[in-house]
Tab-separated table of C-alpha atoms and ligand atoms in Angstrom:
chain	number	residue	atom	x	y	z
A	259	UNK	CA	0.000	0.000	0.000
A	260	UNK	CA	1.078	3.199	-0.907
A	261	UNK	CA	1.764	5.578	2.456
A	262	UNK	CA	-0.540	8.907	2.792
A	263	UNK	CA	-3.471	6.397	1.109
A	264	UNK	CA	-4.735	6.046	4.392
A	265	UNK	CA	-5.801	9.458	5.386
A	266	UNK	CA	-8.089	9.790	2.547
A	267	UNK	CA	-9.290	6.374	2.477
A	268	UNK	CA	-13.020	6.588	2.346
A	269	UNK	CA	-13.951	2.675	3.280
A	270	UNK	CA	-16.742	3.831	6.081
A	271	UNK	CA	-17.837	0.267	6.909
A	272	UNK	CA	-15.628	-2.382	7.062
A	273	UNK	CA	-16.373	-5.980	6.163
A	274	UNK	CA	-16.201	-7.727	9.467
A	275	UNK	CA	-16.407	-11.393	11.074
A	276	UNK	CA	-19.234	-10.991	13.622
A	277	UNK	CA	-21.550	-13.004	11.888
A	278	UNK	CA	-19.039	-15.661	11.452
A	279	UNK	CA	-18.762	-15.400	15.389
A	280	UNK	CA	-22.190	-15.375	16.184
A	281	UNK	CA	-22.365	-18.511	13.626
A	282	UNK	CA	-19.766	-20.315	15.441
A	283	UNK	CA	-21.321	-19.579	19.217
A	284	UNK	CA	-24.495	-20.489	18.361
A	285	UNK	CA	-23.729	-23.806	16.968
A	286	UNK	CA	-21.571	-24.090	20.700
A	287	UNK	CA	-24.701	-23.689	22.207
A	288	UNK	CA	-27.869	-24.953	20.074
A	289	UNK	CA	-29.635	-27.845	22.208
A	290	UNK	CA	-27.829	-30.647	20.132
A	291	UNK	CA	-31.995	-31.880	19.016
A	292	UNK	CA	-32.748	-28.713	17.223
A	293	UNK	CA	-33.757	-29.313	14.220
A	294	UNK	CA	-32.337	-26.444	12.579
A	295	UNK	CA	-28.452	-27.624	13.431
A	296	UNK	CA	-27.405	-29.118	9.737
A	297	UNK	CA	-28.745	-26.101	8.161
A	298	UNK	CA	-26.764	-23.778	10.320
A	299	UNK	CA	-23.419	-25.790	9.997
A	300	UNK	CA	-23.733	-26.072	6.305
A	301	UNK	CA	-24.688	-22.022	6.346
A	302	UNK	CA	-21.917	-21.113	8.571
A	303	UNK	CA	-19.243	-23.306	6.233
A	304	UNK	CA	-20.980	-21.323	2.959
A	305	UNK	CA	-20.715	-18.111	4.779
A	306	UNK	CA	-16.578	-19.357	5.828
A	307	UNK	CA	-16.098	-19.270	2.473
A	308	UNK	CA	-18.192	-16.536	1.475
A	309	UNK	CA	-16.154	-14.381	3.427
A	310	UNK	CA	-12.614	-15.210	2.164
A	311	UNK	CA	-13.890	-14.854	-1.377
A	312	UNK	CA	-15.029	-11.297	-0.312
A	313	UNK	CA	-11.491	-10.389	1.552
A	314	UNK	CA	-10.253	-11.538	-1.890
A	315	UNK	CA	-12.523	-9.052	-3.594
A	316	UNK	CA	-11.940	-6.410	-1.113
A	317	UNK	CA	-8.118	-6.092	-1.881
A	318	UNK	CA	-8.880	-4.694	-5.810
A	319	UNK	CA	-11.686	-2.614	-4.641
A	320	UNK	CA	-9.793	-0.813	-2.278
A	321	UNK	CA	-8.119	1.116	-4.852
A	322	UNK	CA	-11.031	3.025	-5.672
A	323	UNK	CA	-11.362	4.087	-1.758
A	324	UNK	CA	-9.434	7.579	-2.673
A	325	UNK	CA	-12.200	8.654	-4.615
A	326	UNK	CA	-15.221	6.852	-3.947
A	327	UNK	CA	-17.004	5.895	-0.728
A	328	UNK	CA	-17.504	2.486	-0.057
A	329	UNK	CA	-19.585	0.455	2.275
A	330	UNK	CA	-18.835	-3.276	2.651
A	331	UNK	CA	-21.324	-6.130	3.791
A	332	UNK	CA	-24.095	-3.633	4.522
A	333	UNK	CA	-27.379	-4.944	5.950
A	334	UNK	CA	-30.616	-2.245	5.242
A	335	UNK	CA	-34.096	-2.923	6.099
A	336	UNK	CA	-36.711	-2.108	2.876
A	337	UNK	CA	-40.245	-2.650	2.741
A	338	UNK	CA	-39.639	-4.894	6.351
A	339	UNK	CA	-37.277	-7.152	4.792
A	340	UNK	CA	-33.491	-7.456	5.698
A	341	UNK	CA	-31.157	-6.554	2.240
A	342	UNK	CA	-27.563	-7.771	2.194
A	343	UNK	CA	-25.051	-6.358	-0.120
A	344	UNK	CA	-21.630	-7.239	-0.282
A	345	UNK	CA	-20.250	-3.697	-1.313
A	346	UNK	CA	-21.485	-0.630	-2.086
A	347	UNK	CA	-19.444	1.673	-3.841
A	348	UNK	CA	-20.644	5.270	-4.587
A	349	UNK	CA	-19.198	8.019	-6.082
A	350	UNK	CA	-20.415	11.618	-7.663
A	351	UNK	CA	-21.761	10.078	-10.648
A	352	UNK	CA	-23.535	7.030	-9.169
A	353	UNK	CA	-23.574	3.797	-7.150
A	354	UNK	CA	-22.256	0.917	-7.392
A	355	UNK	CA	-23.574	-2.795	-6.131
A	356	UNK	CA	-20.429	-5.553	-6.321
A	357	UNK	CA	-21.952	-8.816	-5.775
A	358	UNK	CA	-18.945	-11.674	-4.687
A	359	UNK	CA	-19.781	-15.038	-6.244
A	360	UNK	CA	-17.350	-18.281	-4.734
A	361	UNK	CA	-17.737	-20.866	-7.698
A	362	UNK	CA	-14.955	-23.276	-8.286
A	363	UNK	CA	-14.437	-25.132	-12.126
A	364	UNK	CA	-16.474	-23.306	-15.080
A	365	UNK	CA	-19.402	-21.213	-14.967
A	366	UNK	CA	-21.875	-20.833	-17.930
A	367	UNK	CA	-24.512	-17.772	-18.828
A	368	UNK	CA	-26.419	-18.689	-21.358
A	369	UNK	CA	-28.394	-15.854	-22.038
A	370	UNK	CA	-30.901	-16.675	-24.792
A	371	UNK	CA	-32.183	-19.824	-22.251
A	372	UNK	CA	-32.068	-17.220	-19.104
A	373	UNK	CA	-29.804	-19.760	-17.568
A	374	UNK	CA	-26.492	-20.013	-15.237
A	375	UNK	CA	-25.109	-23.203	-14.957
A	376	UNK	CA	-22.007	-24.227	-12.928
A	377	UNK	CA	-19.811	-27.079	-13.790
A	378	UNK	CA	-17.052	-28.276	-11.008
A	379	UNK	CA	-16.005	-31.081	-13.004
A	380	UNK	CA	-17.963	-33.627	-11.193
A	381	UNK	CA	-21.546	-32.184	-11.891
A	382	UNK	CA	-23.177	-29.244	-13.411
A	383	UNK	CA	-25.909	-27.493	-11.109
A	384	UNK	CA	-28.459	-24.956	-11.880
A	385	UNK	CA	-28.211	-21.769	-9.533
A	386	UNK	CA	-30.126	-19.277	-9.279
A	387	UNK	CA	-29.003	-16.602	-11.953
A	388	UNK	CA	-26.677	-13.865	-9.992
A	389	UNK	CA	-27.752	-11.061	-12.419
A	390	UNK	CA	-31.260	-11.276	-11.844
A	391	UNK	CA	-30.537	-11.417	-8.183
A	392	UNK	CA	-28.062	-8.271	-8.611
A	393	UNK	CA	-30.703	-6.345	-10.480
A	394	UNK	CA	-33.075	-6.887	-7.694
A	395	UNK	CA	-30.783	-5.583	-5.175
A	396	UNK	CA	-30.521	-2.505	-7.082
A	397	UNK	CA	-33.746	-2.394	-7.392
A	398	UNK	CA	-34.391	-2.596	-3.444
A	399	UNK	CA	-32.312	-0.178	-3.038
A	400	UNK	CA	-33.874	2.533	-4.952
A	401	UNK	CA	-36.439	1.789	-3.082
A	402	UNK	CA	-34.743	2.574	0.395
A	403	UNK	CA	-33.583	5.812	-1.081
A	404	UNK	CA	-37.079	6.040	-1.972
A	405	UNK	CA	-38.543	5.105	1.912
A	406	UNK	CA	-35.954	7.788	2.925
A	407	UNK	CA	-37.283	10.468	0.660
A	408	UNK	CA	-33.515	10.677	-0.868
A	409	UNK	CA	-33.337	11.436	-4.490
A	410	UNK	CA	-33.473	8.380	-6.829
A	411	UNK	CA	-29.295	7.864	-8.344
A	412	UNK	CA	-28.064	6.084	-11.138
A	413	UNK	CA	-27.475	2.660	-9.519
A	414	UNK	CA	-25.204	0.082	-11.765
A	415	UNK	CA	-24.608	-3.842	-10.445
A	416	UNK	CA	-21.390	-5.715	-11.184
A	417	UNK	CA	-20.720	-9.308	-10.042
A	418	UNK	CA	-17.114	-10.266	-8.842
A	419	UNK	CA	-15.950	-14.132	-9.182
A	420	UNK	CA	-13.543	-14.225	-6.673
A	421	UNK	CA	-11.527	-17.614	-7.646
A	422	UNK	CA	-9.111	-16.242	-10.400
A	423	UNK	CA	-9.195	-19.561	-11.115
A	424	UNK	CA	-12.560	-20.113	-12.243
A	425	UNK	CA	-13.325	-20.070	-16.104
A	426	UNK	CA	-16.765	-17.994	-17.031
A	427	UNK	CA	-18.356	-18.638	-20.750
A	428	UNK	CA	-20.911	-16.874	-22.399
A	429	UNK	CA	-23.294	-18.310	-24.474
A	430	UNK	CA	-25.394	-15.976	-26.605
A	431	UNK	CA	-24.878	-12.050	-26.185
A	432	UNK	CA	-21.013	-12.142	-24.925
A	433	UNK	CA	-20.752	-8.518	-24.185
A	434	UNK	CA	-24.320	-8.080	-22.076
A	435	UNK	CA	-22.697	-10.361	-19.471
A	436	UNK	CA	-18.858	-9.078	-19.996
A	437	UNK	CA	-20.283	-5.722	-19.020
A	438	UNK	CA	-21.481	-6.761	-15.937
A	439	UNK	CA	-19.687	-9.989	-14.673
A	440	UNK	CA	-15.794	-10.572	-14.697
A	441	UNK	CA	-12.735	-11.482	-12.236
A	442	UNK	CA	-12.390	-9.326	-9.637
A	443	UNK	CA	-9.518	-8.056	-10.769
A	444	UNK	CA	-10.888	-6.101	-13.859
A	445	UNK	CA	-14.050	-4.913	-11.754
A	446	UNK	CA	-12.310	-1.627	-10.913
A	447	UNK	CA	-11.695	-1.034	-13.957
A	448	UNK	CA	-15.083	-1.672	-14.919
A	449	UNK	CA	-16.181	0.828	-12.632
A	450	UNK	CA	-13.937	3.786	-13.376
A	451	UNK	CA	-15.073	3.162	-17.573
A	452	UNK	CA	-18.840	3.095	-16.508
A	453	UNK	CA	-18.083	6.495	-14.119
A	454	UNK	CA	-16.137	8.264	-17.185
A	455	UNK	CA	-18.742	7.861	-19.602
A	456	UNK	CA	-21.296	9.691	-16.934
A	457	UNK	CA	-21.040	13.399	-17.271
A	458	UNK	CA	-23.938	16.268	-17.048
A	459	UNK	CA	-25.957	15.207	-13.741
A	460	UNK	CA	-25.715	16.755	-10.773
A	461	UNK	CA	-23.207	15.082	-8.717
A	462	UNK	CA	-23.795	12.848	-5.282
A	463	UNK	CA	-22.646	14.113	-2.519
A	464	UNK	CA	-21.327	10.546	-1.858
A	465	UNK	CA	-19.415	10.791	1.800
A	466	UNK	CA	-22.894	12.259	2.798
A	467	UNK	CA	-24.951	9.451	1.718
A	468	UNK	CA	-22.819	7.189	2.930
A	469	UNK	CA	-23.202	8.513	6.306
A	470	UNK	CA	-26.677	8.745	6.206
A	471	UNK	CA	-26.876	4.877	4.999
A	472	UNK	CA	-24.476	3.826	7.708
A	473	UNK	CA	-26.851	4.609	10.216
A	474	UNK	CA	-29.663	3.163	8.649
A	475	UNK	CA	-27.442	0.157	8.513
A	476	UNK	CA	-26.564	0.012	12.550
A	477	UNK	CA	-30.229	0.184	12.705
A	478	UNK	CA	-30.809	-2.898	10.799
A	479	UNK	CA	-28.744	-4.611	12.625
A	480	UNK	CA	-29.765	-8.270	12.769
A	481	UNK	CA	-28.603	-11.796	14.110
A	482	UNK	CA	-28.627	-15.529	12.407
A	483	UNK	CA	-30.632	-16.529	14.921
A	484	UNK	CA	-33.421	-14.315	14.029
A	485	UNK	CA	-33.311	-15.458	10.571
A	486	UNK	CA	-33.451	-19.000	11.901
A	487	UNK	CA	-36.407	-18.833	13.920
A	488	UNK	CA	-34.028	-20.055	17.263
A	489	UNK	CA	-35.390	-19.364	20.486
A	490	UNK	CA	-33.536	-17.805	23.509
A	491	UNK	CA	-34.467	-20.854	25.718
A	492	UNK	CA	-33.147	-23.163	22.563
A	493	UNK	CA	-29.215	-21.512	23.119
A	494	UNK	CA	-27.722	-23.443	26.477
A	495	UNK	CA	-26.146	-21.425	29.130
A	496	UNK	CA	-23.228	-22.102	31.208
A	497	UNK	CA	-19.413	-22.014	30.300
A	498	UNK	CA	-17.630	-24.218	28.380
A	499	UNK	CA	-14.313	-26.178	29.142
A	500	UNK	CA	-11.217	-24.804	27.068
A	501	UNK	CA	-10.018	-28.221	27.404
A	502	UNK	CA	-12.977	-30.260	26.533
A	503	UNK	CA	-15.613	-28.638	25.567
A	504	UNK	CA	-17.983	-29.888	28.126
A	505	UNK	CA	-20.966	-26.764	28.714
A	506	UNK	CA	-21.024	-26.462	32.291
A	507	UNK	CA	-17.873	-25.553	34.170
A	508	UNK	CA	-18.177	-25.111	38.031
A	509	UNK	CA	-16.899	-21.364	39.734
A	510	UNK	CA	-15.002	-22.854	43.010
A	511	UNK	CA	-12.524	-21.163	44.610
A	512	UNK	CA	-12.573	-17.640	41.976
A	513	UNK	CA	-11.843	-20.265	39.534
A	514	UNK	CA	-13.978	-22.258	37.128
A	515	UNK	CA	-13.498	-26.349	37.200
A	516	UNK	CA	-14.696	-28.730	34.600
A	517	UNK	CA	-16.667	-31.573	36.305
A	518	UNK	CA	-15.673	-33.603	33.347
A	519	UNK	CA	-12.138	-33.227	33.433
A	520	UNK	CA	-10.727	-31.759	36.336
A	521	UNK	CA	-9.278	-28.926	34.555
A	522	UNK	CA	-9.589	-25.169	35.664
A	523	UNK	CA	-9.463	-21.775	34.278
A	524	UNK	CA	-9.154	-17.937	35.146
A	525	UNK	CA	-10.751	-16.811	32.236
A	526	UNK	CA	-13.459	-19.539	31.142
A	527	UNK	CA	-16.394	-16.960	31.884
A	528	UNK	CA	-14.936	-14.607	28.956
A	529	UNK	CA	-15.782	-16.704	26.052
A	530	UNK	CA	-19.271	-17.269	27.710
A	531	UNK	CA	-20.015	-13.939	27.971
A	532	UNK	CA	-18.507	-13.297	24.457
A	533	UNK	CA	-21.440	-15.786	23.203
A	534	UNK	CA	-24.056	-13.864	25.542
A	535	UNK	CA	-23.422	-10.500	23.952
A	536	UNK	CA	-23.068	-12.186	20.353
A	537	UNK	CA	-26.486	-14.390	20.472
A	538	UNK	CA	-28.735	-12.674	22.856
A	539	UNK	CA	-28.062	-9.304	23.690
A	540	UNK	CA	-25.566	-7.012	23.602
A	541	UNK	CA	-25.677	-5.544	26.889
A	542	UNK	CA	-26.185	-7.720	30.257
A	543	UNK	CA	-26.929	-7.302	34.251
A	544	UNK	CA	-26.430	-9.167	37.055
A	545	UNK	CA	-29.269	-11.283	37.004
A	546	UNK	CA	-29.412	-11.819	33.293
A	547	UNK	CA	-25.179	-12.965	34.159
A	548	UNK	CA	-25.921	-15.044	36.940
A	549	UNK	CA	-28.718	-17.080	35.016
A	550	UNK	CA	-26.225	-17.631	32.101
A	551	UNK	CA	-22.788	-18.368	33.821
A	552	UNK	CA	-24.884	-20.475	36.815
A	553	UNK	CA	-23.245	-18.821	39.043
A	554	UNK	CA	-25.287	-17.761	42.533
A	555	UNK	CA	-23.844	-14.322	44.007
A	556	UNK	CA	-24.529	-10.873	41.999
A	557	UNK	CA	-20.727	-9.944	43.693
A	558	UNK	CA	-19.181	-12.391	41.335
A	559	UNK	CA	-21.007	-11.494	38.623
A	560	UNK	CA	-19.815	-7.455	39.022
A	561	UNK	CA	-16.397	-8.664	39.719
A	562	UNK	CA	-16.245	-9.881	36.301
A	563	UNK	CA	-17.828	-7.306	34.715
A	564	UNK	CA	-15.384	-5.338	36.284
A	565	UNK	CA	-12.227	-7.423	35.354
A	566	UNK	CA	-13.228	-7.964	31.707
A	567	UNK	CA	-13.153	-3.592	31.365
A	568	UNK	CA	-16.957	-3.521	30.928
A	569	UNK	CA	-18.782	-0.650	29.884
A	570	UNK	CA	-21.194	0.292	32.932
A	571	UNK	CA	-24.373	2.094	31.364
A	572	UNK	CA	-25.883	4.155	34.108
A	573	UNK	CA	-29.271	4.416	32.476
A	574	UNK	CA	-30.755	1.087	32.473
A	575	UNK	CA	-27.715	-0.848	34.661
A	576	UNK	CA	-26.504	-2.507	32.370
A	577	UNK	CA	-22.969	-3.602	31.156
A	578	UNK	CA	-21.576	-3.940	27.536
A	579	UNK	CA	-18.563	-3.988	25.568
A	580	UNK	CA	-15.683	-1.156	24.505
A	581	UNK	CA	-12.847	-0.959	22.656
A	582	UNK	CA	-10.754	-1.347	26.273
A	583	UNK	CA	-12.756	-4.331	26.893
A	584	UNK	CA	-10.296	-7.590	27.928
A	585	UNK	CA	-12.014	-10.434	25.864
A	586	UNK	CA	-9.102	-12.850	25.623
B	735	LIG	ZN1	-13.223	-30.335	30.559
């Protein structure tokens, strides 16, 4: 990277791994009969590599961060229902959606049958067609700018394949798709041609906008287990053994002790409340602490509050994470 970039870097939301995290903890702590558990684990190992394929992406994008403000993973709420878009790029002509797509082997548009195959060398599957779902995404969000009485902007959709490796044919009308779908190497590229060959309306007043749809987005904010239909009384309290993973250390001694294995740990209650804060609510109290960590005395509970560099919020008496907060 090239020094002095930084300062005028314009990247106002950053692709992050919470939902990885809150993927992970919940599957720690689902009763092992829900029914929902395969889903989850084969979502959470989509969504593993989902997210590598969109660090991959995120390294060629960034050069457009001098001059363009960019939102990654955003989550907005339109019409009642949650949007997801991998990156939003905007700048004083227009927006931009980039769409990351993780296939492996070749991928085939055919675009007189309305189709888009993939082919991994041991079977071709039909998905569904990541233009169409693009398009709608723009489309959505025209319609938040709409909800927001913002003016309506030229809105333009690329999709990034993030696996230099994977081989994309056309069939039928070559340059429709070329113009919209490529490696993500070339979609900056892509980006800056479509922005030159804008001229004459009245520019966006992009770092603006951006702010205004970051907080719409820390509105939205949503959990998996929302979108799962999972039940507070479905995710299992108690702390789990660093050694074993057995869900229900002891506190003896200002210590915690696995009944299963005899081991013990200082810091055992950290990752516990990690997984409270992650699955069921971002800000606890002593009873709410007691309940989850089994532990009886509303002392302890405050001690460790206290020791982890909690956040004390005087208004409703409650505790959350900071930035100073000791998690490991
Ligand atoms: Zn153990």
């Amino acid at each position: 990277m090239i020094a002095g970039k930084k300062e005028n870097e314009m990247i106002i939301k950053k692709r992050n791994k919470t939902e990885l995290e809150q993927f992970e903890a919940l599957l720690s702590r689902l009763r092992p009969d829900h029914p929902k558990i395969r889903e989850l684990e084969s979502d959470f190992a989509r969504r593993k590599k989902g997210y590598i394929g969109e660090k991959q992406v995120d390294y060629f994008l960034d050069e457009l961060a001098a001059e363009m403000t960019i939102l990654q993973d955003l989550n907005l709420s339109v019409d009642g229902k949650n949007m997801q878009i991998d990156n939003l790029l905007i700048s004083r002509q227009a927006a931009y959606i980039v769409e990351v797509k993780n296939y492996s082997g070749t991928i085939l548009f055919d675009t007189e049958l309305q189709q888009f195959t993939r082919d991994d060398g041991s079977r071709e599957k039909g998905f569904r067609h990541p233009i169409q779902q693009a398009e709608l995404q723009k489309q959505r969000l025209q319609a938040w700018l709409q909800e927001m009485n913002l003016p309506p902007i030229p809105i333009y959709c690329f999709i990034a394949v993030s696996d230099p490796s994977t081989i994309i044919k056309v069939e039928g009308e070559r340059e429709h798709i070329a113009r919209v779908v490529s490696h993500a190497a070339y979609i900056p590229g892509k980006i800056k041609s479509q922005a030159d060959a804008m001229t004459g309306n009245a520019p966006i007043q992009h770092q603006k906008l951006g702010a205004t749809i970051l907080r719409a987005c820390k509105q939205a904010r949503h959990l998996p287990v929302l979108r799962y239909g999972i039940q507070t009384q479905d995710i299992l309290p108690g702390v789990h053994c660093p050694a074993c993973r057995y869900l229900g250390m002891e506190r003896i001694y200002g210590t915690w002790l696995c009944p299963k294995c005899n081991r013990k740990s200082k810091v055992a209650h950290k990752r516990a409340l990690l997984d409270y804060f992650l699955l069921v609510n971002p800000t606890i109290n002593n009873a709410d602490c007691m309940q989850f960590l089994g532990i009886s005395s509303a002392t302890i509970a405050n001690r460790l509050f206290k020791s982890m560099n909690l956040t004390y919020i005087k208004e409703n008496r409650r505790w959350t994470l900071s930035k100073r907060s000791v998690v490991k």
